[in-house]
Short mmCIF file of C-alpha atoms in Angstrom, two decimals:
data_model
loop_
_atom_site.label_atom_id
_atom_site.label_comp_id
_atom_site.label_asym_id
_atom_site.label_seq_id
_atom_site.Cartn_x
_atom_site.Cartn_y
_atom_site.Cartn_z
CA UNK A 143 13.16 19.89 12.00
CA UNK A 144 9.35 19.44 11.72
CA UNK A 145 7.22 17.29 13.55
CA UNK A 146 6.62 13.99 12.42
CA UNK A 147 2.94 15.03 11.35
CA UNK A 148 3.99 17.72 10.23
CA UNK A 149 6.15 16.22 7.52
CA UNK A 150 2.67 13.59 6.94
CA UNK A 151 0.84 16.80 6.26
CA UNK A 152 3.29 18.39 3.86
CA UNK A 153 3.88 15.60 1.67
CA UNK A 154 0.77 13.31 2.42
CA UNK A 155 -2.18 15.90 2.55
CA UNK A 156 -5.01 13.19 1.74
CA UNK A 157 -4.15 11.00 4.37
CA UNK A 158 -5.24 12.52 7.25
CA UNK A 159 -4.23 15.38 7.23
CA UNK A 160 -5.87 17.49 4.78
CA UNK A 161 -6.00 20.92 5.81
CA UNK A 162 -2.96 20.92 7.38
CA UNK A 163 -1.30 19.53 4.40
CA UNK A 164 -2.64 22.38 2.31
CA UNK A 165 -1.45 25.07 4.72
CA UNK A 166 1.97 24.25 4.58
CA UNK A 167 2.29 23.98 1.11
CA UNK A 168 0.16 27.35 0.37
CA UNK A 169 1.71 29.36 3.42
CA UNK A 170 5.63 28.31 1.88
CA UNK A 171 5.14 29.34 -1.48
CA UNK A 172 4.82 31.94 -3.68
CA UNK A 173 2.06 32.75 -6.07
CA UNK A 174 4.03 31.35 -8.78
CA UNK A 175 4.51 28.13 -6.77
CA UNK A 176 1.16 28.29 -5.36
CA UNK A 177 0.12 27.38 -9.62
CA UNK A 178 3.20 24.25 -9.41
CA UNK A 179 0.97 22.82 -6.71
CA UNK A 180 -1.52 22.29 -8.89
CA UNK A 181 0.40 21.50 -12.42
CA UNK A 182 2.05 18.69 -13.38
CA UNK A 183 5.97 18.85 -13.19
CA UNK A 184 8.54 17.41 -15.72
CA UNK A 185 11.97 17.06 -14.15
CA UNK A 186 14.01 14.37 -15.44
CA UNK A 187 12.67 10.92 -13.86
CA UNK A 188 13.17 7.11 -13.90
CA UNK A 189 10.28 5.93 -16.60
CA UNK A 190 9.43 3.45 -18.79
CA UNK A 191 9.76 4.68 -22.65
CA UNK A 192 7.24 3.04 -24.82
CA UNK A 193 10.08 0.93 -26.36
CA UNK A 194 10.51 -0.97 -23.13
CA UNK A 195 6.75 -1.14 -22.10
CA UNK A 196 6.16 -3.28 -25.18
CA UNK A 197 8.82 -5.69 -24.55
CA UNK A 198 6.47 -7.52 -22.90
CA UNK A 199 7.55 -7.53 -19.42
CA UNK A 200 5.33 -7.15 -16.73
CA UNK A 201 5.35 -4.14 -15.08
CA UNK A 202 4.73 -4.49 -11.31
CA UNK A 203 3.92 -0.99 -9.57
CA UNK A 204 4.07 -1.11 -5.62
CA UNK A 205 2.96 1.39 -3.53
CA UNK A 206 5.37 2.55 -0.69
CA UNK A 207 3.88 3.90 2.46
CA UNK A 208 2.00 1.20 4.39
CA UNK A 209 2.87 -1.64 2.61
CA UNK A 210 6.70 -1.77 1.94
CA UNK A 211 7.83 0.84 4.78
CA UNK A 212 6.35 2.44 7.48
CA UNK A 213 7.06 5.85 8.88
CA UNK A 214 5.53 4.83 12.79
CA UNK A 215 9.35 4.38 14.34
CA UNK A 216 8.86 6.09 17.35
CA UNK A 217 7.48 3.41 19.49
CA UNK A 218 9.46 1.08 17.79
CA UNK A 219 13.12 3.05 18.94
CA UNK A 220 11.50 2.65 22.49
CA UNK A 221 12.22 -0.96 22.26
CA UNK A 222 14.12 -2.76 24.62
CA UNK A 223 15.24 -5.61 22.25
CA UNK A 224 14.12 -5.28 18.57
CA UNK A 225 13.82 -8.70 16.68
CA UNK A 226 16.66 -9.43 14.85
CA UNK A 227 15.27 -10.91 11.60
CA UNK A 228 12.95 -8.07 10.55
CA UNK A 229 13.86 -5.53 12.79
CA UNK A 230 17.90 -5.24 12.62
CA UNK A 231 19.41 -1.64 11.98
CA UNK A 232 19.37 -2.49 8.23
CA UNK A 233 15.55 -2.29 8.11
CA UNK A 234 15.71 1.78 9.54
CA UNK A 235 16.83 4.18 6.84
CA UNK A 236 16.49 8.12 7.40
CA UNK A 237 15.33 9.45 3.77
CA UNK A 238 16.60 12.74 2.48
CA UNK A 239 15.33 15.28 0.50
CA UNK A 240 14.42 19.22 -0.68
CA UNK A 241 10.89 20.22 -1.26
CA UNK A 242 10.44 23.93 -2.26
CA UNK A 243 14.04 24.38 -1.10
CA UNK A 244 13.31 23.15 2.52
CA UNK A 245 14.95 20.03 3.80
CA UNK A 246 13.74 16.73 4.97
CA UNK A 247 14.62 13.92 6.49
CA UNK A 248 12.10 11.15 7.46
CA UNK A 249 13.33 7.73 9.29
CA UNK A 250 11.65 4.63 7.90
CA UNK A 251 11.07 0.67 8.85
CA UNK A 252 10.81 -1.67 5.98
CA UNK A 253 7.79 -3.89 6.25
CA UNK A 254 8.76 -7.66 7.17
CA UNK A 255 9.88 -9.54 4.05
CA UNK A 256 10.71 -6.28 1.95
CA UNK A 257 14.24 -6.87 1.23
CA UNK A 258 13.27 -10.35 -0.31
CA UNK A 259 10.13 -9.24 -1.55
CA UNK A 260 12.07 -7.64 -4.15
CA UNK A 261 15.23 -9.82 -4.56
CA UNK A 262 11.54 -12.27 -5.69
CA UNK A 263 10.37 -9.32 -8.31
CA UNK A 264 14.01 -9.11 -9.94
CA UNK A 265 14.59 -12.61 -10.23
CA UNK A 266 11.69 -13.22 -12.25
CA UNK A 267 12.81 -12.15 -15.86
CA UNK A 268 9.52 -10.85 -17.18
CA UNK A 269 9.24 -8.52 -14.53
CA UNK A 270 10.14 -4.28 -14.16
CA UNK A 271 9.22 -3.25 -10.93
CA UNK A 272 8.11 0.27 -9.98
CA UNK A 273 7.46 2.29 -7.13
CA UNK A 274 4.18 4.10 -7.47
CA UNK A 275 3.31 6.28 -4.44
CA UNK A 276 1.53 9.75 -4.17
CA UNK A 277 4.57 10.63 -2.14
CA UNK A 278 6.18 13.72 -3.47
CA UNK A 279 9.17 12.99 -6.04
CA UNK A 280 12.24 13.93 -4.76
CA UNK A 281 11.55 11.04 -1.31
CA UNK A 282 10.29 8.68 -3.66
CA UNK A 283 13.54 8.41 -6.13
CA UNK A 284 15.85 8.46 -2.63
CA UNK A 285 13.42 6.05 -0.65
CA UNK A 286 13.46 3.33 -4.39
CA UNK A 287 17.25 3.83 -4.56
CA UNK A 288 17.34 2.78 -0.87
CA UNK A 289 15.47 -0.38 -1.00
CA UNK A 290 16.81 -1.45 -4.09
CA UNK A 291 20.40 -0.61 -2.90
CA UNK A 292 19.55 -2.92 -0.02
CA UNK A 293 18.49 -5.38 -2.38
CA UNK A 294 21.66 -5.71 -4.04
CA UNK A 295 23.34 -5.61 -0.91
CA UNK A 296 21.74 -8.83 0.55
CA UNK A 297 22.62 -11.11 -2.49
CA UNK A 298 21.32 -9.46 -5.75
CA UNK A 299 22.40 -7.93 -9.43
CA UNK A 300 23.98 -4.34 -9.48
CA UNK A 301 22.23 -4.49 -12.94
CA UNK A 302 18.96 -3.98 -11.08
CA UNK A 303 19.74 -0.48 -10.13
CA UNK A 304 18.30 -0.27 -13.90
CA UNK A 305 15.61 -2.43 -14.00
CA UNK A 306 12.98 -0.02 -11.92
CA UNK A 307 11.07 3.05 -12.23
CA UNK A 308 9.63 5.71 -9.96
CA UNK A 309 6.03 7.24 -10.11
CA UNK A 310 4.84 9.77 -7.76
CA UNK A 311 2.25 12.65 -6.70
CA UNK A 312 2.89 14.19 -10.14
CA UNK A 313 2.13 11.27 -12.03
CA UNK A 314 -1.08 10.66 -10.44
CA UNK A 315 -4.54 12.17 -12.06
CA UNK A 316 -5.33 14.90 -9.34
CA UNK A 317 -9.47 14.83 -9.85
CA UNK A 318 -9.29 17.94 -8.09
CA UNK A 319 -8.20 19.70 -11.13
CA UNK A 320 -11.54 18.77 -12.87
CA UNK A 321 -13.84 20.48 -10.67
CA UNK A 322 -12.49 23.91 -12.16
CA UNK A 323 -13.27 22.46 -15.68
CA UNK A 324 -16.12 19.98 -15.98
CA UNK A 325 -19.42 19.56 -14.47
CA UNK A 326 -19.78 17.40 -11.42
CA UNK A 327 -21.59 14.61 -13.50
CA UNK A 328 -18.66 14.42 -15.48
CA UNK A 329 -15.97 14.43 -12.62
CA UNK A 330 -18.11 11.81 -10.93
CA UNK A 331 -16.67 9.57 -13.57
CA UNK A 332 -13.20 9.60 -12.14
CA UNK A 333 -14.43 10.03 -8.68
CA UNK A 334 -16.75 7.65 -7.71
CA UNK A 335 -18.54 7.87 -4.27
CA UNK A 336 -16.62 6.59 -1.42
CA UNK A 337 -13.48 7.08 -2.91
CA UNK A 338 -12.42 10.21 -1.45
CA UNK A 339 -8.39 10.57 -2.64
CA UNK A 340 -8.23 12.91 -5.37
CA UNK A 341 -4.55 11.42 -6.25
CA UNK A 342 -5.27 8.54 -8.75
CA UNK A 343 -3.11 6.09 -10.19
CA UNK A 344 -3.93 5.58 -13.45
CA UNK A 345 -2.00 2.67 -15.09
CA UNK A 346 -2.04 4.17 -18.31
CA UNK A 347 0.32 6.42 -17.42
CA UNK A 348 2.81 3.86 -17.79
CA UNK A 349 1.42 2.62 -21.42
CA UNK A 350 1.84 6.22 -22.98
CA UNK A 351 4.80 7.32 -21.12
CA UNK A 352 4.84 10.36 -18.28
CA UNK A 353 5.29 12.89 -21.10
CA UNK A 354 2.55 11.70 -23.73
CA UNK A 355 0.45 11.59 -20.39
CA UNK A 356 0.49 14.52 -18.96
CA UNK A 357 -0.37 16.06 -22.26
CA UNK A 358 -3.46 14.03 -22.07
CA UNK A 359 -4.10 14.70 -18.94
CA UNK A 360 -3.97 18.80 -19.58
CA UNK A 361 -6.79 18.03 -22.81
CA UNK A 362 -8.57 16.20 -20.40
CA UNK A 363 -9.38 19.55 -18.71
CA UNK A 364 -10.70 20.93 -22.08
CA UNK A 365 -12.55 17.28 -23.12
CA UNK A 366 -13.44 14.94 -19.97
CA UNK A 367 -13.78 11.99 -22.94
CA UNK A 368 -9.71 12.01 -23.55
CA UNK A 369 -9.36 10.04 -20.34
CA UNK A 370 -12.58 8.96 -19.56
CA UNK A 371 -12.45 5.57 -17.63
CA UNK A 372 -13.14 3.00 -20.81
CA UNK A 373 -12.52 -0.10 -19.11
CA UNK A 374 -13.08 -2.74 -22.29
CA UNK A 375 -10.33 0.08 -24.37
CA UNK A 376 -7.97 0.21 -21.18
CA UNK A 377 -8.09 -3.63 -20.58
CA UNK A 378 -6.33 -4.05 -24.07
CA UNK A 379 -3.61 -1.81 -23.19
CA UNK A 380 -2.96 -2.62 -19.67
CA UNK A 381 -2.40 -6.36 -19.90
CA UNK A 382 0.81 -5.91 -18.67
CA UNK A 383 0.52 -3.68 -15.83
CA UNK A 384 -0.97 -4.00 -12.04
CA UNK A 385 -1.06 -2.53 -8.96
CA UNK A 386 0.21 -3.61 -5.46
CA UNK A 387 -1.86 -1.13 -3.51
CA UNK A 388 -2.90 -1.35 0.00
CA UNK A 389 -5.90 1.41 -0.33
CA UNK A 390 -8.17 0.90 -2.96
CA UNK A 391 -9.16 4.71 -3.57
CA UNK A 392 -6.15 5.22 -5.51
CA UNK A 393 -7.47 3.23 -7.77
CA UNK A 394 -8.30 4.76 -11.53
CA UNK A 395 -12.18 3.38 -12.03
CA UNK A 396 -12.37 1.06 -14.51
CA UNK A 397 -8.55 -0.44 -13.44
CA UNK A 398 -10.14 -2.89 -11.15
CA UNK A 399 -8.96 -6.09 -12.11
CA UNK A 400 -5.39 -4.48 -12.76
CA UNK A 401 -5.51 -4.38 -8.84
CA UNK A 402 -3.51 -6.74 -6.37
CA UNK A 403 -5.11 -5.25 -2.63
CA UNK A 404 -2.54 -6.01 -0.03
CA UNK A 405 -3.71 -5.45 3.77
CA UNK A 406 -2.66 -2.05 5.23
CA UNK A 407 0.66 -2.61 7.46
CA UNK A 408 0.35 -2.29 11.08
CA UNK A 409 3.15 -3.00 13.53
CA UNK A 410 1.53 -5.91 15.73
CA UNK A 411 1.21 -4.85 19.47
CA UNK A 412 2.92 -4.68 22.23
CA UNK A 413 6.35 -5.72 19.56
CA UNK A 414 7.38 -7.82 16.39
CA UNK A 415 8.77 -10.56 16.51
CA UNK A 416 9.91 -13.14 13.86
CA UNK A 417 7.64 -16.49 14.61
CA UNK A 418 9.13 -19.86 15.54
CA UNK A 419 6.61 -22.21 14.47
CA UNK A 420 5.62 -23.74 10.73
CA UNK A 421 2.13 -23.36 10.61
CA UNK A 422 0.10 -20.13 9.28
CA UNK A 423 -0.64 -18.36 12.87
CA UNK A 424 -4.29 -16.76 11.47
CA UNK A 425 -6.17 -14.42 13.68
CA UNK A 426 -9.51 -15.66 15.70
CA UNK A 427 -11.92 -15.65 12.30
CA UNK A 428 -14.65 -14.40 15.03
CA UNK A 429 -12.50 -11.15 15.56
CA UNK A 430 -12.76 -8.10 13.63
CA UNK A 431 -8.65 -7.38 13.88
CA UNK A 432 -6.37 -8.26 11.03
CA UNK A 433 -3.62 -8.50 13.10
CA UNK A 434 -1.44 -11.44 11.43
CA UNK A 435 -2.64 -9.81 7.99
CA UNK A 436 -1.87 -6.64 8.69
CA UNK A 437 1.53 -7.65 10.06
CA UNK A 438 2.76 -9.57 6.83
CA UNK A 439 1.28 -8.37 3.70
CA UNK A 440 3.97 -8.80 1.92
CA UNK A 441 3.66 -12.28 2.27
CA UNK A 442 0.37 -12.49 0.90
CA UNK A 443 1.48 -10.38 -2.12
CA UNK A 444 4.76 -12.73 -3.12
CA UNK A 445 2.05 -15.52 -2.57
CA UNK A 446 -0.50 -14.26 -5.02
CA UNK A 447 2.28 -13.07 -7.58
CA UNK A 448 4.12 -16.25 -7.78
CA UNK A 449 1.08 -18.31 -7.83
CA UNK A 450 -0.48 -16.11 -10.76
CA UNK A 451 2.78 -15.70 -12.82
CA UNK A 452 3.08 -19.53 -12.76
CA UNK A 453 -0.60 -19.41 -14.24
CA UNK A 454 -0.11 -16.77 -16.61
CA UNK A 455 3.07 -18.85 -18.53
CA UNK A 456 1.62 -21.88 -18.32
CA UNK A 457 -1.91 -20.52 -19.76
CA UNK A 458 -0.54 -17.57 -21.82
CA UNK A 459 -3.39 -15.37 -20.12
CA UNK A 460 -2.93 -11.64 -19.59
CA UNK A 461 -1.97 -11.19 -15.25
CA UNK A 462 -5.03 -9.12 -14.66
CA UNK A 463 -7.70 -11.52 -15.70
CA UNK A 464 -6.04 -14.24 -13.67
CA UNK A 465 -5.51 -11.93 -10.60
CA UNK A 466 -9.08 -11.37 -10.71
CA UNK A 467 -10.07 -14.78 -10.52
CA UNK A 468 -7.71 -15.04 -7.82
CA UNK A 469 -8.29 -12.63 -5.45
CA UNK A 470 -10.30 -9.78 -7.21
CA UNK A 471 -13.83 -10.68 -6.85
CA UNK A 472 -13.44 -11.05 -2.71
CA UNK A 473 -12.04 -7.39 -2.44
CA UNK A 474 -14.31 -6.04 -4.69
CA UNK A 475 -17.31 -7.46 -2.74
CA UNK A 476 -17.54 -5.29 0.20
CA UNK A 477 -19.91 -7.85 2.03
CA UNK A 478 -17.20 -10.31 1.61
CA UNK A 479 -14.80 -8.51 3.74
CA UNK A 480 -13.97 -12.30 5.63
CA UNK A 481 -13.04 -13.71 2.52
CA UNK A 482 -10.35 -11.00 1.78
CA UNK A 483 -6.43 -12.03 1.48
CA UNK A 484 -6.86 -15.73 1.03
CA UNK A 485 -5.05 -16.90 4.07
CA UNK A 486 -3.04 -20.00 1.89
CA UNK A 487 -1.28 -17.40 0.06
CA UNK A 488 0.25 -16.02 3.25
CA UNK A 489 1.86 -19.68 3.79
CA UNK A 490 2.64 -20.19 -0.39
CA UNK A 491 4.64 -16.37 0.32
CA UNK A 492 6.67 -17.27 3.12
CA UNK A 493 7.79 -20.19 0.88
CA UNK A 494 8.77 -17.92 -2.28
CA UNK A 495 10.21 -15.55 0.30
CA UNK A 496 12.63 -18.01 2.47
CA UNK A 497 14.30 -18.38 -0.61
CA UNK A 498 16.23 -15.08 -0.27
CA UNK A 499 16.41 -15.36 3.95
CA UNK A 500 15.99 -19.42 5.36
CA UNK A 501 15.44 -17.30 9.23
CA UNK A 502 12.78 -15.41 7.41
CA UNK A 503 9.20 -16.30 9.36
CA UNK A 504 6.24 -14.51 9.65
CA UNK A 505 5.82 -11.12 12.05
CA UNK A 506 3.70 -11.73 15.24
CA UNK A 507 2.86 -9.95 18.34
CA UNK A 508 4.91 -10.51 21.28
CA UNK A 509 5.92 -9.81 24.56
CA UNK A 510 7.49 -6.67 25.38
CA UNK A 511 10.96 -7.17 26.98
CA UNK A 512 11.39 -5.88 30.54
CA UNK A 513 14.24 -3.74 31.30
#
């Protein structure tokens, strides 16, 4: 089997590990396949059709790695004791899968409050929620099946195994493309400075449907203006869509108020443990560490969500606009990087959450157990 990295590299070549990434996809393949890197594919895949976009549900797309699993078991296997609220066998899953007729099989944690996370996103009737990663296809339908089979299994629908969708690294718009095709002034538009992943997740996507996309995507390379970011044109369609992402360069320019930024997920240090008191245990506001963030982001995100889908029935306002009064305007300020996550939405999520699991608590650091 392949190194852990090496398995990053293969399937996430922009995060962190570009060349390598490229090296094992180009040294495994073909000619033929060497031109499938680079094209869109169109397998059969969970979608929306247009039919069910304009329902008017909202449609919730979550990225996966980072924010509702992590792939960084190792350490966590060389536990003594692992906490038995977030941390029980039920939370490791092995995920399995072909890529250009090679087999993988990567072990993943689910991020604290993942399970109920979603047990919240199904229970709310205007909601379809969606996994959106730049993950490669075939470990993204496996790793949403998972989570929503262990969903069902703690307490929810079976009628749910219907009620999601799966994006991936073919979905995404792959600016990389455009510098073969347009000028660099015009493939500045969809790559703006200090955004440096080519793989972006354009929310319109889901509006037109994969199929209508990627047909726009392919004039795109003859006329830069058929996707062009037009962010007054794309707010009218996309008032029913956002993004849970934890890195905003995924981001489509122009989407930003479509955008619910979650902190990246870190395992706290030396171990996780489930916390025993009520209050909201924030980090020293003089450090530079996000540890208590970074632990429980999906906290913060069943915080913000139920607070702004309260507002958004109440007011009959699209989700984005309110999300951006919410929480927007902090991330989007880079000098503001103190005011980002609001920590009272970390408290109002651990409410929503506790719903599905009373033991549920926040993840902390603790103390390493002696043998």
């Amino acid at each position: 089997n392949p190194s852990n990295g090496l398995i990053k590299a293969n399937l996430y070549p922009h995060k962190g590990y570009p060349n390598l990434g490229a090296a094992v996809l180009y040294c495994s393949a073909s000619g033929s396949t060497r031109a499938r890197v680079h094209a869109f594919h169109k397998p059969p895949q969970r979608g929306l059709e247009m039919s069910e976009f304009h329902s008017g549900a909202v449609v919730i797309a979550i990225d996966i790695d980072d924010l509702l699993t992590s792939m960084e078991v190792r350490d966590l296997r060389k536990a003594c004791r692992l906490d038995p609220v977030h941390h029980s066998e039920k939370h490791f899953f092995t995920v399995g899968f072909e890529r250009y007729g090679r087999p993988y099989e990567i072990e993943n944690v689910l991020v604290p409050g993942c399970i109920e996370f979603f047990r919240f996103l199904f229970g709310q009737k205007d909601v379809r929620p969606a996994f959106f990663s730049s993950g490669v296809r075939g470990r993204n339908l496996e790793l949403g099946r998972i989570v929503v089979d262990l969903a069902i299994g703690a307490g929810g629908s079976p009628a749910w195994r219907d009620r999601y969708d799966v994006y991936s690294r073919e979905d995404c718009f792959d600016t990389n493309r455009l510098q073969h095709h347009v000028t660099d002034e015009e493939r500045r538009r969809f790559q703006p400075p200090d955004f440096f992943g080519n793989y972006k997740k354009d929310l319109r996507m889901i509006h037109h449907g994969r199929e209508a996309y990627h047909d726009l995507y392919n004039r795109t390379l003859r006329d830069p203006g058929v996707l062009a970011p037009d962010p007054a044109r794309d707010a009218e369609i996309l008032t029913n869509v956002i993004l849970l992402e934890e890195d905003p360069s995924y981001l489509f320019p122009g989407q930003e108020k479509n955008l619910l930024l979650c902190p990246t997920y870190q395992h706290p240090y030396p171990c996780l443990v489930n916390y025993q008191g009520e209050d909201t245990p924030i980090d020293d506001p003089d450090s530079w560490h996000n540890t208590f963030k970074c632990a429980n982001p999906l906290f913060y995100a069943a915080g913000v969500l139920e607070h702004a889908l309260a507002r958004r029935r109440a007011e009959g306002r699209s989700l984005p606009e309110i999300l951006w009064e919410e929480q927007g305007h902090l991330w989007f300020d880079r000098e503001r990087y103190k005011e980002h996550y609001p920590v009272h939405f970390f408290t109002q999520g651990r409410d929503v959450l506790r719903r599905y699991n009373p033991e549920l608590n926040f993840a902390v650091a603790g103390e390493r157990a002696v043998p």
